[in-house]
Coordinates of C-alpha atoms in Angstrom, one line a residue:
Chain R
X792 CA 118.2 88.0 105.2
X793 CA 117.7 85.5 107.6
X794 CA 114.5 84.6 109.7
X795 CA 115.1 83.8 113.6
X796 CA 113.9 80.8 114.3
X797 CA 112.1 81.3 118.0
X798 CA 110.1 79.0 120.3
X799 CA 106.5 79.1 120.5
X800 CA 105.1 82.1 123.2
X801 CA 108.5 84.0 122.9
X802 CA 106.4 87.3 122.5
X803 CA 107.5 89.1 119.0
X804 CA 104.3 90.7 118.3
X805 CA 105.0 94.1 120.6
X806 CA 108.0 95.9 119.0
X807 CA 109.6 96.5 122.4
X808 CA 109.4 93.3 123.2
X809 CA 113.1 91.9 124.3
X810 CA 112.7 88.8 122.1
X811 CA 114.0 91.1 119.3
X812 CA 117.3 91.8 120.7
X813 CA 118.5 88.2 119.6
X814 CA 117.0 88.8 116.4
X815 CA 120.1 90.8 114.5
X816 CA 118.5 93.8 112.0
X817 CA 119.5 94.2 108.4
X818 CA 119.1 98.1 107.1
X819 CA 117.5 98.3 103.8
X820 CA 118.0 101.3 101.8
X821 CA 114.8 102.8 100.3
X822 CA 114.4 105.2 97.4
X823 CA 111.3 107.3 96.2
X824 CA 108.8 105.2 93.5
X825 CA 109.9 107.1 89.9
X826 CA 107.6 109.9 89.1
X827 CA 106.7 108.0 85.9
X828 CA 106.0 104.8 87.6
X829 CA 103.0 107.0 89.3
X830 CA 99.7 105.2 88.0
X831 CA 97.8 108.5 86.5
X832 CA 98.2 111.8 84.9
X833 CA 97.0 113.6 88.5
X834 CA 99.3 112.6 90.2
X835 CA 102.3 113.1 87.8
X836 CA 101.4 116.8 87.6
X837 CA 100.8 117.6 91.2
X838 CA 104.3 116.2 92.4
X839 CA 105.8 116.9 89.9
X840 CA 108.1 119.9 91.5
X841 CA 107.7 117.8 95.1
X842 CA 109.9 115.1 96.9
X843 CA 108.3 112.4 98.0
X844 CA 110.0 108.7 99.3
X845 CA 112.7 110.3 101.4
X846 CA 113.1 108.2 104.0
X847 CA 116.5 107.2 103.3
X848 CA 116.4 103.7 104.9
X849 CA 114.8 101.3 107.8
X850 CA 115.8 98.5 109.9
X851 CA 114.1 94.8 108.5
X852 CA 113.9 92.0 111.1
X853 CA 112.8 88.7 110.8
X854 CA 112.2 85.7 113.1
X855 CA 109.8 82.7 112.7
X856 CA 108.3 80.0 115.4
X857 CA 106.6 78.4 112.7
X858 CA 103.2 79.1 113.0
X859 CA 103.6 82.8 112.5
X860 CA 106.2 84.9 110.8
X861 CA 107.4 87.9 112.9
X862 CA 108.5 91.3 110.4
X863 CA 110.4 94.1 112.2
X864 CA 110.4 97.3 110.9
X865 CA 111.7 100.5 112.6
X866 CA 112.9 103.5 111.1
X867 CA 113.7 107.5 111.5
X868 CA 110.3 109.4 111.2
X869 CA 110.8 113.1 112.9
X870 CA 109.0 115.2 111.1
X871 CA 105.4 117.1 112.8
X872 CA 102.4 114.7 112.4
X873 CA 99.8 115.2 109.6
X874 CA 96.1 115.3 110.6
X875 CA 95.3 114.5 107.1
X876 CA 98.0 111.4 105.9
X877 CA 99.3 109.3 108.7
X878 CA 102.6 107.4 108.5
X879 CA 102.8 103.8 106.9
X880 CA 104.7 101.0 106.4
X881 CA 104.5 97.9 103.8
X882 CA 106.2 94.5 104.0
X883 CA 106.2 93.8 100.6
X884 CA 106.4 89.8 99.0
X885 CA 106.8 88.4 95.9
X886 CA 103.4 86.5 94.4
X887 CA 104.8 83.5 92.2
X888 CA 108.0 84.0 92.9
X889 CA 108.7 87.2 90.9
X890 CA 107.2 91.1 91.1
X891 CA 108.9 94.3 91.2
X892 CA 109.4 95.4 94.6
X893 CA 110.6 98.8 92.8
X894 CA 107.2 100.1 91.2
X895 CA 105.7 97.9 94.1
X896 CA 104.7 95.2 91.2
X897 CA 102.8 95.9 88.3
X898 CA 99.9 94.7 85.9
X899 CA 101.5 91.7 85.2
X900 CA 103.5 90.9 88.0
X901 CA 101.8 91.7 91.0
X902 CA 103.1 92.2 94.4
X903 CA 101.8 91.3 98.1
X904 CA 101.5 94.0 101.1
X905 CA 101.4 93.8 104.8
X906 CA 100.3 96.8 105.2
X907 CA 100.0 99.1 108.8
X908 CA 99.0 102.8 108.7
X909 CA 99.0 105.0 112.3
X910 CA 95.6 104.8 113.2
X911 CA 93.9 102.6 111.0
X912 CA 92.0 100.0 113.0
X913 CA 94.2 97.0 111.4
X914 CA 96.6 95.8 109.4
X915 CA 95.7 95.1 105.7
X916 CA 96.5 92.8 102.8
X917 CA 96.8 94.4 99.8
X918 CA 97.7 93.2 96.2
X919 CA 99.5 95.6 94.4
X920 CA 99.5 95.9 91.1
X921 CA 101.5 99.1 90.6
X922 CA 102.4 101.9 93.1
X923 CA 99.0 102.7 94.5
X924 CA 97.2 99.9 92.6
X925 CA 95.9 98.2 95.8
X926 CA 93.4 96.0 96.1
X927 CA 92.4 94.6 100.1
X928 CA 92.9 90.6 99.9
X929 CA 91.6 88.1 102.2
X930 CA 94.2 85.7 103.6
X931 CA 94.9 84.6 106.8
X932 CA 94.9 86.2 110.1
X933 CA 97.5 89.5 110.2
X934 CA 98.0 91.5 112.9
X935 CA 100.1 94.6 113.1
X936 CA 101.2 97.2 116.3
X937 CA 103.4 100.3 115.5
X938 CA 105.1 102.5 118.7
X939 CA 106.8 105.7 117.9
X940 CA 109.1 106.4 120.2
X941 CA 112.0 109.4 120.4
X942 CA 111.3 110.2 116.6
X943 CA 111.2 106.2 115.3
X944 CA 108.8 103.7 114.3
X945 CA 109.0 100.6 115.2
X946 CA 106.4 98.3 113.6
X947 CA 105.8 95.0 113.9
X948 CA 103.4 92.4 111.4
X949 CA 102.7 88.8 112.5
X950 CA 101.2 87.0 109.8
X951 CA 101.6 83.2 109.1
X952 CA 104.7 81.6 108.8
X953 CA 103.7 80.4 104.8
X954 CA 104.4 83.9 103.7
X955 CA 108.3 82.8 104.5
X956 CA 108.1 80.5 101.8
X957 CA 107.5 83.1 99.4
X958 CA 111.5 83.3 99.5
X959 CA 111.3 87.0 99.3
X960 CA 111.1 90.6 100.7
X961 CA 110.8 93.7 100.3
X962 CA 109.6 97.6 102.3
X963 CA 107.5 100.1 101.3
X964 CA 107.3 103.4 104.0
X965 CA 105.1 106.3 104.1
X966 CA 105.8 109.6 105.1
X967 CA 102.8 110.7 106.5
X968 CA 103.6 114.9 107.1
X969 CA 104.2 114.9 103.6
X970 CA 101.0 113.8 102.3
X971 CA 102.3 110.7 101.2
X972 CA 100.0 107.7 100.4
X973 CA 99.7 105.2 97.3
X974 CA 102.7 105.1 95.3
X975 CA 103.9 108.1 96.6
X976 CA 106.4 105.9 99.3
X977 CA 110.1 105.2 99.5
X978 CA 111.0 101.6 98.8
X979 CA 113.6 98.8 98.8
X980 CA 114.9 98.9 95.3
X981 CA 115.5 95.5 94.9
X982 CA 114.6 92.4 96.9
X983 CA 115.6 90.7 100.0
X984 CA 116.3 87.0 100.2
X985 CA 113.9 85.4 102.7
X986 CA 116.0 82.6 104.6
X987 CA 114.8 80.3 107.1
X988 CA 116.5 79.1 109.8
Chain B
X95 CA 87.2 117.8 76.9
X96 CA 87.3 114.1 77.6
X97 CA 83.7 113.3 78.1
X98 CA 82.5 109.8 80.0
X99 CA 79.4 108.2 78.1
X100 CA 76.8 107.7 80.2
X101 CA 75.3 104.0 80.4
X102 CA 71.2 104.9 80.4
X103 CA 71.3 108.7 80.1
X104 CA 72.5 111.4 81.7
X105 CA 70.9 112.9 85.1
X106 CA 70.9 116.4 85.6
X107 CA 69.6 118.7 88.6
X108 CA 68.3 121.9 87.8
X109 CA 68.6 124.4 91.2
X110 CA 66.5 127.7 90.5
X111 CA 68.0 130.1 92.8
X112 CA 65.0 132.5 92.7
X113 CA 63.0 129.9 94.3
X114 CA 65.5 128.7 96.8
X115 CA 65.1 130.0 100.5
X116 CA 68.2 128.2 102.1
X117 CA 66.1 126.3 104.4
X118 CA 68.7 123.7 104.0
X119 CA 65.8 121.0 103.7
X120 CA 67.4 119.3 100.9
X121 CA 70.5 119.2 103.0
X122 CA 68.6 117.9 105.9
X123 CA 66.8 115.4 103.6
X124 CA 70.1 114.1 102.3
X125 CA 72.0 114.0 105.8
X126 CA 69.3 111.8 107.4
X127 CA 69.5 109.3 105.0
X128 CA 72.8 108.6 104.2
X129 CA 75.2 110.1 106.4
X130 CA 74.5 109.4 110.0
X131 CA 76.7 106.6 110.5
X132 CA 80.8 106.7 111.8
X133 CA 82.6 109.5 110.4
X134 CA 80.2 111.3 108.9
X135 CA 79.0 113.9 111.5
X136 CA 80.7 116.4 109.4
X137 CA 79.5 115.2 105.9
X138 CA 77.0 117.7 104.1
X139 CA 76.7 115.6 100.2
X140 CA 74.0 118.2 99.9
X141 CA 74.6 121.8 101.2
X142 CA 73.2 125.2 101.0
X143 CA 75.3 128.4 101.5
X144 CA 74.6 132.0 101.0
X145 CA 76.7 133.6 98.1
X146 CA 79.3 135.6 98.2
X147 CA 80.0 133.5 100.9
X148 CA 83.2 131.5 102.0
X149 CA 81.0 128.6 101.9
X150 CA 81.5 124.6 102.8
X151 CA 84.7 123.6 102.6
X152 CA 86.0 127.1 104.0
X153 CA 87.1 129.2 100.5
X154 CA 86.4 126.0 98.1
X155 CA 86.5 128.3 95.3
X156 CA 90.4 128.9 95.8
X157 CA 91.0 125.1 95.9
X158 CA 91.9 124.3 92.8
X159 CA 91.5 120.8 90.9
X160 CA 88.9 120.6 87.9
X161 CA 90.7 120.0 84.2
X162 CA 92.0 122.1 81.6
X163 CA 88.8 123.0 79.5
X164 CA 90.5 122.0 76.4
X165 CA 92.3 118.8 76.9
X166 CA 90.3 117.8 80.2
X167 CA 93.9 117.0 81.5
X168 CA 93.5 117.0 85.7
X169 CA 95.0 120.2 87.4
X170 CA 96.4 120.2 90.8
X171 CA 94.1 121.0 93.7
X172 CA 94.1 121.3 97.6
X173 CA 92.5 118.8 99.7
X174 CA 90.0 120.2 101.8
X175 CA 91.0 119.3 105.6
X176 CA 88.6 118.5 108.5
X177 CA 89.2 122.1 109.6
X178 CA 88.2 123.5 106.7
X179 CA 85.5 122.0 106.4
X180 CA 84.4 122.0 110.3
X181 CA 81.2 121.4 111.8
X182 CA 80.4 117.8 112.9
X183 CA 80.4 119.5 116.9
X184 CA 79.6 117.8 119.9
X185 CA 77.6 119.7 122.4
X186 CA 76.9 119.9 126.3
X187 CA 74.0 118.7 126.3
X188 CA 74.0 116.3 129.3
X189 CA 75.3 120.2 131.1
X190 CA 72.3 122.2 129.4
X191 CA 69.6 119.5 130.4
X192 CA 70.6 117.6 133.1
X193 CA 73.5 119.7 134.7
X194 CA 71.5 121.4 137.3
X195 CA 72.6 124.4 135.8
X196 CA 68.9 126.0 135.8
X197 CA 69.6 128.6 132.8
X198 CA 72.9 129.4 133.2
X199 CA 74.3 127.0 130.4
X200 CA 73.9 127.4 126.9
X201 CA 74.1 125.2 124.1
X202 CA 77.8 125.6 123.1
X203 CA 79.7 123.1 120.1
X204 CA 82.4 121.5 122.2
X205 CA 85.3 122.9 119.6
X206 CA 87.9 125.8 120.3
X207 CA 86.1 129.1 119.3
X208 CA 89.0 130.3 117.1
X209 CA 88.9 129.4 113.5
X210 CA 85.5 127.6 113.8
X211 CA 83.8 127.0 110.3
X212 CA 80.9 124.7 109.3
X213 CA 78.3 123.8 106.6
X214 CA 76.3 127.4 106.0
X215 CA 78.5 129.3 108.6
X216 CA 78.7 132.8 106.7
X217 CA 74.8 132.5 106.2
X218 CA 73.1 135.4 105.1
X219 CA 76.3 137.9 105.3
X220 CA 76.1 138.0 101.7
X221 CA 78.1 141.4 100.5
X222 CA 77.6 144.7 100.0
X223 CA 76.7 147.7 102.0
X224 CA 72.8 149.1 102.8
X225 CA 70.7 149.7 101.5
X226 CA 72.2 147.6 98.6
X227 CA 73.4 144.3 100.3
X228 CA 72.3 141.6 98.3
X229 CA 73.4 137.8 98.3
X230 CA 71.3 134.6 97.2
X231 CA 71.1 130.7 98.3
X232 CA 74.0 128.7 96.5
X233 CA 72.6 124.9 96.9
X234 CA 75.4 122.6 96.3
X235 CA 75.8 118.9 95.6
X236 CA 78.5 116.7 93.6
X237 CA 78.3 117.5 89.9
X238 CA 78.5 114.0 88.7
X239 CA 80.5 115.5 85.8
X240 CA 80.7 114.1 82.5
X241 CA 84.8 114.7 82.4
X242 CA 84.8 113.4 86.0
X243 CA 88.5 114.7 87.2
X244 CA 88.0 112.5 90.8
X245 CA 87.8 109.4 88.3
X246 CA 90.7 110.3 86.5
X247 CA 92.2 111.2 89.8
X248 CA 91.5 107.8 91.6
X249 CA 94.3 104.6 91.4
X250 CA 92.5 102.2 92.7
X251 CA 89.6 101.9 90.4
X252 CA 87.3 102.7 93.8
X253 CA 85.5 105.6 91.6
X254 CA 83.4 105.2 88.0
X255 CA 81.0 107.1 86.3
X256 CA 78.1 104.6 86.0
X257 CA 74.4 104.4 85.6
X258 CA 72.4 107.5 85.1
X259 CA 75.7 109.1 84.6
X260 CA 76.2 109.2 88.0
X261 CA 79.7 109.2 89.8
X262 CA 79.8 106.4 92.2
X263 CA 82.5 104.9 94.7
X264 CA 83.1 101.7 95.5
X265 CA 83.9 101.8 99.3
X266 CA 85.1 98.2 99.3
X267 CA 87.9 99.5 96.8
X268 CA 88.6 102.6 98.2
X269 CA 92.0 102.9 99.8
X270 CA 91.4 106.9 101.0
X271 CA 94.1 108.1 99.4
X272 CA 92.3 111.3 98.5
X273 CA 93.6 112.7 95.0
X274 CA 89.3 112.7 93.9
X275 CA 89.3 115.3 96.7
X276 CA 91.9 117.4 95.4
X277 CA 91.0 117.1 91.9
X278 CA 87.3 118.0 92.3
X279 CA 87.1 121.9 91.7
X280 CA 83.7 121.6 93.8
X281 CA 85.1 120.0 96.8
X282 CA 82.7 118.1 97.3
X283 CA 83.8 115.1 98.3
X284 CA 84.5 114.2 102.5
X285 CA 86.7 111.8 104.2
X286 CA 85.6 109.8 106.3
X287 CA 88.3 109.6 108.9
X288 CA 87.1 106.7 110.8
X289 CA 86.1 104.1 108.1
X290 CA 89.6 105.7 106.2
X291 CA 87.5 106.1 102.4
X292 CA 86.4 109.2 100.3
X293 CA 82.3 109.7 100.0
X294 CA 80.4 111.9 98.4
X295 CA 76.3 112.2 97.0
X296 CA 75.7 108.9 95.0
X297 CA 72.5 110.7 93.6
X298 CA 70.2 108.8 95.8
X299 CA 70.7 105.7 93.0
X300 CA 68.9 102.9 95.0
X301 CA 65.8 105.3 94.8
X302 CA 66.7 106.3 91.2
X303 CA 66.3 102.6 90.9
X304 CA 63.3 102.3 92.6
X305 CA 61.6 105.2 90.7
X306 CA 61.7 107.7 93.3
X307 CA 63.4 111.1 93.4
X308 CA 66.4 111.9 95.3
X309 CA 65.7 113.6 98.9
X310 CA 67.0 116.8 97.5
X311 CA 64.4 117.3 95.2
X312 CA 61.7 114.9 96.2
X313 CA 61.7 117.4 99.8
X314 CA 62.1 120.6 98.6
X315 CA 59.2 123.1 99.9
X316 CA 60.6 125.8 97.5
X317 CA 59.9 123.4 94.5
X318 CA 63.1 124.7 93.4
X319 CA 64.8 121.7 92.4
X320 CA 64.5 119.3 89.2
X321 CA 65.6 116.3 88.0
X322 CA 65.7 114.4 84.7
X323 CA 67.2 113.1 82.0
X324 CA 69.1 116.1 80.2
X325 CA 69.0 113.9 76.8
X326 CA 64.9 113.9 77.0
X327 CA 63.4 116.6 75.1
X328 CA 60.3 116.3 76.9
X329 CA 62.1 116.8 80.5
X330 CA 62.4 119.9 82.6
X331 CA 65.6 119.6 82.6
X332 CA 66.3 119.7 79.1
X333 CA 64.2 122.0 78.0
X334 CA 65.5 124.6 81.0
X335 CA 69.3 123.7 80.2
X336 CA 69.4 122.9 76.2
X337 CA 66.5 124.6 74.9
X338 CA 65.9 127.9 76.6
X339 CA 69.6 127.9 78.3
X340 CA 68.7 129.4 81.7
X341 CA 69.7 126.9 83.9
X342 CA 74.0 126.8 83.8
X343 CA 76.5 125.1 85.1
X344 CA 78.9 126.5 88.5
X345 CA 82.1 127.6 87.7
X346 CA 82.6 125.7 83.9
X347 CA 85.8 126.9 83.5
X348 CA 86.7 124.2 85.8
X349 CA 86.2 122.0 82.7
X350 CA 84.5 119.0 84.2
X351 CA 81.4 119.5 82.8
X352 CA 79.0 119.7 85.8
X353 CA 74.9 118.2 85.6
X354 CA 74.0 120.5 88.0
X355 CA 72.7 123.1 86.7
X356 CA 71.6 126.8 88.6
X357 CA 68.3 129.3 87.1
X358 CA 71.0 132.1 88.1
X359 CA 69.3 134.8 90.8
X360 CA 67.5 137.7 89.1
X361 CA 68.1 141.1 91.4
X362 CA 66.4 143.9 92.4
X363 CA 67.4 147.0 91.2
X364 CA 69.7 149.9 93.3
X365 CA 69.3 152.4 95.2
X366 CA 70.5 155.5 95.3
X367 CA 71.3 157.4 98.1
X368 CA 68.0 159.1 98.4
X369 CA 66.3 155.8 98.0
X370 CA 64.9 156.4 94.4
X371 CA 65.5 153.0 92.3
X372 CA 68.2 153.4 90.2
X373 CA 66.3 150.9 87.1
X374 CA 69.9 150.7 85.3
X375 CA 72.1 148.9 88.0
X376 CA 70.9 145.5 89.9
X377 CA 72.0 145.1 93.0
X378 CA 74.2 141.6 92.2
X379 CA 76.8 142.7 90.0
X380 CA 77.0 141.3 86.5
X381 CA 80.3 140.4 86.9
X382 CA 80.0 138.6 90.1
X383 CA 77.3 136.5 88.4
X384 CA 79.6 135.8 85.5
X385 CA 82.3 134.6 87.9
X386 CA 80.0 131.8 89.2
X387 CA 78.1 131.0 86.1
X388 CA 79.9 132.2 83.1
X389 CA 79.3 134.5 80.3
X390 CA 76.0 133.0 79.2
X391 CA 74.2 134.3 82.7
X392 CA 73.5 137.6 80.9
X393 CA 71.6 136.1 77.7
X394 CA 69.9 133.8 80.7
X395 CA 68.5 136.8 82.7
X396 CA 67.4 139.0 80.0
X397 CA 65.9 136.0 78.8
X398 CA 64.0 135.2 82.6
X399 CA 63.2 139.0 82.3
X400 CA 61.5 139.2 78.5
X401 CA 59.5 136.3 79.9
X402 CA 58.3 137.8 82.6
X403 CA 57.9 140.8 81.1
X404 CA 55.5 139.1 78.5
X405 CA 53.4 137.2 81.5
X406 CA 53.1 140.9 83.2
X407 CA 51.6 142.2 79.7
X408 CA 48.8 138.9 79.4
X409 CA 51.1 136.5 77.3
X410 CA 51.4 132.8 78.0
X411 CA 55.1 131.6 78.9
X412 CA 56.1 127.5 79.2
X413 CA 59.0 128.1 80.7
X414 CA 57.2 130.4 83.7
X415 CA 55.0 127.7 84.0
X416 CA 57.9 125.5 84.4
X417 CA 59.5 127.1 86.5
X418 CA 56.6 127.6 88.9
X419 CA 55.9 124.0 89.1
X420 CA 52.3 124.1 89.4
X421 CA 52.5 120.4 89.8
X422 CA 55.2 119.9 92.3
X423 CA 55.5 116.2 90.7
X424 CA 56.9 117.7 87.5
X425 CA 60.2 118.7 89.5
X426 CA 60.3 114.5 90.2
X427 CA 61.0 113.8 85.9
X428 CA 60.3 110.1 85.6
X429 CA 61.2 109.2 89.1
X430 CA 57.6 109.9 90.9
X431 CA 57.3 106.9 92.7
X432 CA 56.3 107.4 96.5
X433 CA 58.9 106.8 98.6
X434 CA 56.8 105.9 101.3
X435 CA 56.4 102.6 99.7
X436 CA 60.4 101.7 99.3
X437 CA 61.7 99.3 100.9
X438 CA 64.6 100.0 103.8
X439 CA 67.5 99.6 102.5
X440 CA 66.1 101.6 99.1
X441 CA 65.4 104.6 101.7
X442 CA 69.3 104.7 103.1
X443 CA 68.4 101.9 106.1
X444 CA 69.7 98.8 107.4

């Protein structure tokens, strides 16, 4: 997919923001992490008769003034809210080149996360090293604002512009009203070509 | 069962519920040290609620989690919510004291009335009907199990079984994803909604460290609790657990092999309806004691009850002697350092 280049002060960081109307949207389809790919014995038993990952798919924007990369995501999220598990969202990068965006990377082969969460005080980065295998990584500054709006999310991370160069993409999401957290998330089952304007 | 080596020994705490008078010290003693920062108004690591009782979270005991006693494979539990388990209110107090209301107002918690629960909520409703009610104090704490399910549980690594066998978290790790809560059968573990991670009791290790005993025991005016190394033959603890075997663990059929350890309540005795003492019936049933501490409570009682029975007729008992902690250091095992002379951060401060 392709990353808008913009001018300096255009204003991407607030979802609503009308810079994002130039900025076409490419829908990813998403699918749940396997059951086996689930990192212990717990959670294999206790979902194991339960659907998790089923938002079906989300909207993936990109645009880039070259100090800060801009990541759009929106998609469908009607169901009641959770006072327990909050809604979520991951953009989801390659490290090295290489990672699979499917299991959302693995022992081996980890993967990076921009991650927001509805009422966590910031956005994180994680290094994944398996679905739920998070570790908080220090990096530079990322930022993060989410507005639901007539049963949608839209969510938007501004990170630096380097994580373009990582060539790659990827989405994790988080259905909060059904308890979902840690690899128990729909994702992009294979990844997205980064390409810069 | 899948058992976790300790790295230096095993702590256990030994509650003796026939000295305990639910004055929720220890859980006082514990809450003012360690959880009285963001998000933790709610958090009781150490709690004392009257049996039968609903307890803290609301009906823990229906909550599932704990293993299967003979693989020690996790089984699915429920993860408490901050309704069940309540409490952490906010009250009027700027209306009571400064609201010119001379009387009129009361101290009220600032939560709906409906469905409201805390720590120690069902206190002293017990069960039963007079004259035969009956109920005891159920001090509770987490286990630091030796199959720890929430370890099992955990995928990030945040949770270990370490020193002193006991079951820390690393906060910096912790992601708050929550499967230790629904895995622990003693739902014991809170979530701290603001900070977004999972804590629970880390068995007062930086005064472990220091040599001092944890606030739970260390402040108790009942002398009711112990602490010690269960491995030590020469310890309370081991001689009450492993040697004499009155002191069991809550609900082991949960098969996570708890280190807290309960003296289960002796009982009076019945009466009947014209108030003569019906000697063959106590007033706790059997079988409600069996339910919280297994089959072995009825050895343990008869046992408590030779003993005494021999003191009454002029003999010499150790393990009365123990029991009544003469010496209120000898709850403290090793750790009988004066925690007057830690240093902050050793005593849960900045």
């Amino acid at each position: 997919m392709r990353v808008e280049k913009v001018n300096e002060g255009v204003g991407l960081t607030d979802p609503s923001a009308s810079g994002w109307s130039a900025v076409a949207p490419v829908t990813v389809s998403l699918a749940p992490v396997g059951l086996q790919a689930q990192p212990n014995e717990y959670i294999r038993e206790a979902w194991k008769d339960r659907a998790y990952g089923q938002t079906p798919e989300a909207k993936l924007s990109a645009a880039s003034d070259g100090q800060r990369l801009y990541v759009r995501v929106e998609w469908q999220d009607d169901a009641a809210p959770n006072r327990e598990f909050q809604d979520a969202v991951g953009a989801v990068f390659p490290t090295n080149g290489t990672g699979a965006i499917a299991t959302l990377g693995d022992a081996e082969k980890p993967v990076a996360l921009w991650f927001w969460e509805h009422g966590r005080p910031s956005a994180l980065r994680l290094i994944s090293r398996g679905p739920g295998r998070f570790r908080k990584a220090d990096g530079d500054e990322l930022s993060a604002l989410g507005t639901l709006k007539d049963g949608r999310w839209s969510v938007v991370f501004s990170g630096p512009a380097s994580a373009a160069a990582r060539g790659k993409i990827g989405l994790a999401v988080w259905n909060g009203s059904n308890d979902e957290r840690a690899g128990l998330a729909a994702v992009s089952q294979e990844w997205l070509p980064l390409e810069l304007d | 069962m899948t058992t976790v080596e300790a790295k230096t020994g095993q702590l256990a705490w030994v509650y003796d519920l026939n000295k305990c008078i639910g004055c929720q010290t220890c859980s006082v003693a514990c809450k003012v040290l360690w959880t009285r920062d963001e998000g933790e108004k709610h958090q009781w690591w150490c709690s004392v609620n009257t049996m039968p009782g609903l307890g803290t979270p609301k009906n823990w005991e229906e909550m599932g989690g704990g293993a299967d006693p003979k693989t020690g494979k996790p089984r699915p539990g429920h993860q408490p919510t901050r309704e069940e388990f309540g409490g952490g209110f906010d009250y009027n107090y700027y209306e009571v004291f400064y609201g010119g209301s001379a009387g009129k107002a009361h101290l009220e918690p600032q939560a709906p009335r409906e469905n409201r629960w805390a720590m120690n909520w069902d206190e002293d409703q017990g069960a039963g009907e007079w004259p035969n009610s009956y109920f005891y104090y159920l001090p509770r704490m987490c286990n630091h199990c030796s199959n720890p399910v929430c370890v099992q549980a955990c995928v990030t690594g945040a949770l270990s079984k370490g020193e002193n066998g006991l079951v820390l978290r690393d906060e910096e790790i912790c992601m708050g994803d929550r499967f230790c809560m629904e895995a622990c059968p003693y739902k014991k573990i809170y979530f701290n909604y603001d900070r977004h991670v999972a804590q629970q009791c880390i068995g007062c290790f930086p005064r472990i460290e220091a040599g001092v005993a944890p606030a739970c025991v260390r402040q108790c005016p009942g002398r009711a609790v112990f602490i010690g190394y269960l491995d030590d033959a020469e310890s309370a603890v081991h001689k009450l657990v492993k040697q004499w075997k009155i002191a069991l663990p809550l609900h082991a059929e949960a098969g996570t092999g708890p280190n807290v350890y309960y003296v289960p309540p002796l009982s009076p005795y019945r009466l009947n309806e014209d108030m003569s003492i019906d000697y063959e019936t106590p007033r706790i049933p059997p079988e409600y004691l069996e339910s919280q501490f297994g089959p072995e409570v009825h050895d343990a009682l008869s046992t408590l009850r030779s003993e005494m029975e021999s003191v009454r007729n002029g003999g010499k008992s150790e393990m009365l002697s123990t029991l009544i902690a003469y010496k209120w250091q000898e709850l403290l095992g090793p750790f009988t350092v004066d925690p007057a002379t830690l240093t902050p951060s050793a005593n849960g401060e900045a």
